[in-house]
Structures are given as C-alpha cells and as structure tokens.
GROMACS .gro file of C-alpha atoms in nm:
model
  165
    1MET     CA    1   2.679  11.647  -4.622
    2CYS     CA    2   2.882  11.924  -4.830
    3ILE     CA    3   3.044  12.220  -4.663
    4ARG     CA    4   2.766  12.469  -4.782
    5ASP     CA    5   2.493  12.269  -4.650
    6ARG     CA    6   2.660  12.232  -4.282
    7TYR     CA    7   2.626  12.559  -4.215
    8LYS     CA    8   2.291  12.716  -4.486
    9ASP     CA    9   2.096  12.745  -4.118
   10ASN     CA   10   2.209  13.043  -4.013
   11LEU     CA   11   2.523  12.895  -3.870
   12GLY     CA   12   2.354  12.691  -3.639
   13ASN     CA   13   2.553  12.390  -3.651
   14MET     CA   14   2.818  12.584  -3.582
   15LYS     CA   15   2.691  12.605  -3.177
   16LEU     CA   16   2.700  12.240  -3.198
   17HIS     CA   17   3.043  12.199  -3.301
   18PHE     CA   18   3.148  12.460  -3.057
   19PHE     CA   19   2.971  12.245  -2.803
   20ILE     CA   20   3.143  11.962  -2.901
   21LEU     CA   21   3.497  12.117  -2.926
   22ASP     CA   22   3.473  12.258  -2.564
   23ARG     CA   23   3.348  11.886  -2.417
   24LEU     CA   24   3.644  11.709  -2.658
   25VAL     CA   25   3.887  11.978  -2.518
   26ASP     CA   26   3.804  11.862  -2.128
   27VAL     CA   27   3.879  11.525  -2.220
   28PHE     CA   28   4.194  11.525  -2.413
   29ILE     CA   29   4.309  11.829  -2.259
   30PRO     CA   30   4.129  11.873  -1.893
   31GLU     CA   31   4.400  12.088  -1.757
   32ILE     CA   32   4.357  12.335  -2.069
   33GLY     CA   33   3.944  12.317  -2.049
   34ASP     CA   34   3.912  12.380  -1.693
   35HIS     CA   35   4.181  12.726  -1.766
   36LEU     CA   36   3.993  12.840  -2.062
   37ARG     CA   37   3.634  12.781  -1.824
   38ALA     CA   38   3.813  12.989  -1.549
   39GLU     CA   39   3.925  13.263  -1.862
   40LYS     CA   40   3.561  13.281  -1.978
   41ILE     CA   41   3.695  13.154  -2.322
   42ASP     CA   42   3.515  12.895  -2.548
   43SER     CA   43   3.584  12.779  -2.900
   44SER     CA   44   3.326  13.060  -3.013
   45LEU     CA   45   3.564  13.325  -2.969
   46TYR     CA   46   3.863  13.130  -3.144
   47SER     CA   47   3.753  12.874  -3.388
   48PRO     CA   48   3.464  12.990  -3.601
   49ALA     CA   49   3.740  13.111  -3.959
   50TRP     CA   50   3.926  12.786  -3.859
   51LEU     CA   51   3.560  12.518  -3.884
   52LEU     CA   52   3.443  12.735  -4.144
   53THR     CA   53   3.727  12.759  -4.381
   54ILE     CA   54   3.910  12.443  -4.315
   55PHE     CA   55   4.200  12.637  -4.205
   56THR     CA   56   4.247  12.776  -4.550
   57ASN     CA   57   4.241  13.118  -4.416
   58THR     CA   58   4.604  13.024  -4.331
   59PHE     CA   59   4.750  13.096  -4.679
   60GLN     CA   60   4.697  13.447  -4.666
   61TYR     CA   61   5.037  13.418  -4.384
   62SER     CA   62   5.200  13.169  -4.605
   63LYS     CA   63   5.498  13.239  -4.789
   64ASP     CA   64   5.505  12.904  -4.994
   65LYS     CA   65   5.279  12.581  -4.942
   66SER     CA   66   5.189  12.471  -4.577
   67HIS     CA   67   5.263  12.135  -4.565
   68THR     CA   68   5.071  12.170  -4.246
   69LEU     CA   69   4.761  12.295  -4.451
   70PHE     CA   70   4.775  11.980  -4.682
   71VAL     CA   71   4.804  11.777  -4.392
   72ILE     CA   72   4.479  11.854  -4.204
   73TRP     CA   73   4.304  11.828  -4.513
   74ASP     CA   74   4.410  11.501  -4.605
   75ARG     CA   75   4.226  11.390  -4.277
   76PHE     CA   76   3.923  11.636  -4.310
   77LEU     CA   77   3.853  11.437  -4.655
   78ILE     CA   78   3.886  11.031  -4.436
   79GLU     CA   79   3.778  11.181  -4.111
   80GLY     CA   80   3.523  11.475  -4.181
   81VAL     CA   81   3.530  11.733  -3.899
   82LYS     CA   82   3.674  11.520  -3.635
   83ALA     CA   83   4.004  11.603  -3.788
   84LEU     CA   84   3.911  11.962  -3.722
   85TYR     CA   85   3.883  11.900  -3.395
   86LYS     CA   86   4.185  11.704  -3.366
   87VAL     CA   87   4.369  12.000  -3.511
   88ILE     CA   88   4.275  12.234  -3.232
   89ILE     CA   89   4.279  11.958  -2.972
   90TYR     CA   90   4.628  11.917  -3.122
   91ILE     CA   91   4.740  12.269  -3.049
   92PHE     CA   92   4.611  12.303  -2.705
   93ASP     CA   93   4.825  11.988  -2.667
   94ARG     CA   94   5.144  12.144  -2.818
   95ASN     CA   95   5.132  12.448  -2.671
   96LYS     CA   96   4.933  12.356  -2.331
   97GLU     CA   97   5.265  12.508  -2.063
   98MET     CA   98   5.258  12.844  -2.236
   99LEU     CA   99   4.837  12.845  -2.279
  100LEU     CA  100   4.820  12.749  -1.915
  101LYS     CA  101   5.000  13.083  -1.785
  102MET     CA  102   4.796  13.327  -2.049
  103GLY     CA  103   4.522  13.523  -1.903
  104TYR     CA  104   4.221  13.559  -2.130
  105ASP     CA  105   4.351  13.818  -2.382
  106GLU     CA  106   4.680  13.647  -2.423
  107VAL     CA  107   4.512  13.315  -2.498
  108ILE     CA  108   4.251  13.465  -2.726
  109ARG     CA  109   4.538  13.648  -2.877
  110PHE     CA  110   4.788  13.306  -2.923
  111MET     CA  111   4.509  13.122  -3.095
  112HIS     CA  112   4.413  13.395  -3.351
  113GLU     CA  113   4.769  13.483  -3.466
  114ILE     CA  114   4.879  13.088  -3.469
  115THR     CA  115   4.776  13.069  -3.802
  116LYS     CA  116   5.041  13.375  -3.879
  117MET     CA  117   5.284  13.179  -3.710
  118GLU     CA  118   5.602  12.896  -3.856
  119PHE     CA  119   5.325  12.610  -3.744
  120PHE     CA  120   5.119  12.686  -4.062
  121SER     CA  121   5.370  12.880  -4.283
  122ASN     CA  122   5.639  12.646  -4.260
  123ASN     CA  123   5.791  12.275  -4.270
  124GLU     CA  124   5.986  12.315  -3.908
  125TYR     CA  125   5.845  12.413  -3.561
  126ARG     CA  126   6.033  12.522  -3.257
  127ALA     CA  127   5.920  12.339  -2.995
  128GLY     CA  128   6.059  12.384  -2.702
  129SER     CA  129   6.471  12.375  -2.740
  130GLU     CA  130   6.508  12.136  -3.010
  131THR     CA  131   6.313  12.149  -3.376
  132GLU     CA  132   6.051  11.880  -3.464
  133SER     CA  133   5.948  11.877  -3.815
  134ILE     CA  134   5.595  11.987  -3.721
  135VAL     CA  135   5.472  11.830  -4.063
  136GLU     CA  136   5.542  11.523  -3.958
  137ASP     CA  137   5.451  11.538  -3.615
  138ILE     CA  138   5.091  11.640  -3.702
  139LYS     CA  139   5.053  11.348  -3.916
  140HIS     CA  140   5.121  11.087  -3.635
  141TYR     CA  141   4.941  11.272  -3.413
  142LEU     CA  142   4.586  11.312  -3.618
  143LYS     CA  143   4.646  10.969  -3.758
  144GLU     CA  144   4.676  10.841  -3.374
  145THR     CA  145   4.418  11.036  -3.184
  146LYS     CA  146   4.098  10.869  -3.192
  147ILE     CA  147   3.794  11.037  -3.113
  148PRO     CA  148   3.511  10.782  -3.118
  149ALA     CA  149   3.238  10.802  -3.327
  150ALA     CA  150   2.993  10.711  -3.011
  151LEU     CA  151   3.168  11.023  -2.788
  152ILE     CA  152   3.029  11.261  -3.112
  153HIS     CA  153   2.730  11.112  -3.074
  154ASP     CA  154   2.634  11.118  -2.735
  155LEU     CA  155   2.818  11.519  -2.731
  156GLU     CA  156   2.520  11.552  -3.000
  157LYS     CA  157   2.257  11.403  -2.805
  158ASP     CA  158   2.380  11.599  -2.501
  159PHE     CA  159   2.386  11.945  -2.703
  160LEU     CA  160   1.998  11.856  -2.846
  161GLN     CA  161   1.900  11.745  -2.489
  162PHE     CA  162   2.090  12.097  -2.349
  163HIS     CA  163   1.940  12.281  -2.633
  164LYS     CA  164   1.540  12.122  -2.568
  165SER     CA  165   1.506  12.210  -2.208
   0.00000   0.00000   0.00000
C-alpha cells in the first residue's frame, strides 16, 4: 500500500495506528504506558506528524544531513509502519527516566521538540554521562527489537472489534 492510500480515507487509519502504538508502548515500556495514561496522553497527541511524514518533518530543523533519519527510512522500507512504531518506542525507552518525572505539558512539549533536538540533527547524542553514537544505537535498537506480525494482527482485530461495538 502506498503512503497516499494509507490515509486517503479521511485519515481514518490514523486511529488504528494510534491504538496500536498505545498498546505497543504498554507492551514494551509498561512504566511509560502507565505514566502516559495517568497524564491522559495518548499517541494522537504526539505522533501524527511523525507517522504521516515518516519523520521528514525533522528536516526543517536539521543543520546537515540527518543520518538518524536515513536509518529510520531504511528500516521503514524494510518493515513498513512497524519501523515507525519502533522509533517512537525507542524515543520513550531512551528518555524513560526523564519522561517519568514530567507532567502532561512537559511530556507533550518534549515529544514535539525532540525532532528539533540533537536526536535527529546530529550524529552524536548525549545520553546520561557518556556520548554515544545515536545512529549506531538506533540502528541496533531497530534491528534487534522485534514486533511480531501476530501481535500487530491481534491489535488490529482488537481495534476493529472495539470500534464495531
């Protein structure tokens, strides 16, 4: 399915992606899922631009080529939308401690601002006290993190069942 066809139905499939993403966050990083729920934050508040543009909206903030973005696109070409879910889970996972201390406004601001930060614009990213290559880190994370097709299929069925009733 081409990108244009994915959302031509009045962006109706976006609700499906939000549903799946929220559940995947619960599966992969339950503390973040609980925190987001407590703060009344669902993925429709932070992920639409990323899912619709495949993170190309980050180019406007990048001073140079974004090697991180190239890694994301490579995985997207291989895995499709699952790669985008993994990137968002990666962002939560790598910023978990900080996010768990934030309230609603801070989380939303952070999620909207991350595409303007070093994460997307440079090859180096400060994580804790050491500097690590964000490109190598995300490349490894995206390759090693497995989201079974059966899980996605079950979540799609749950979504359809939920919206039928």
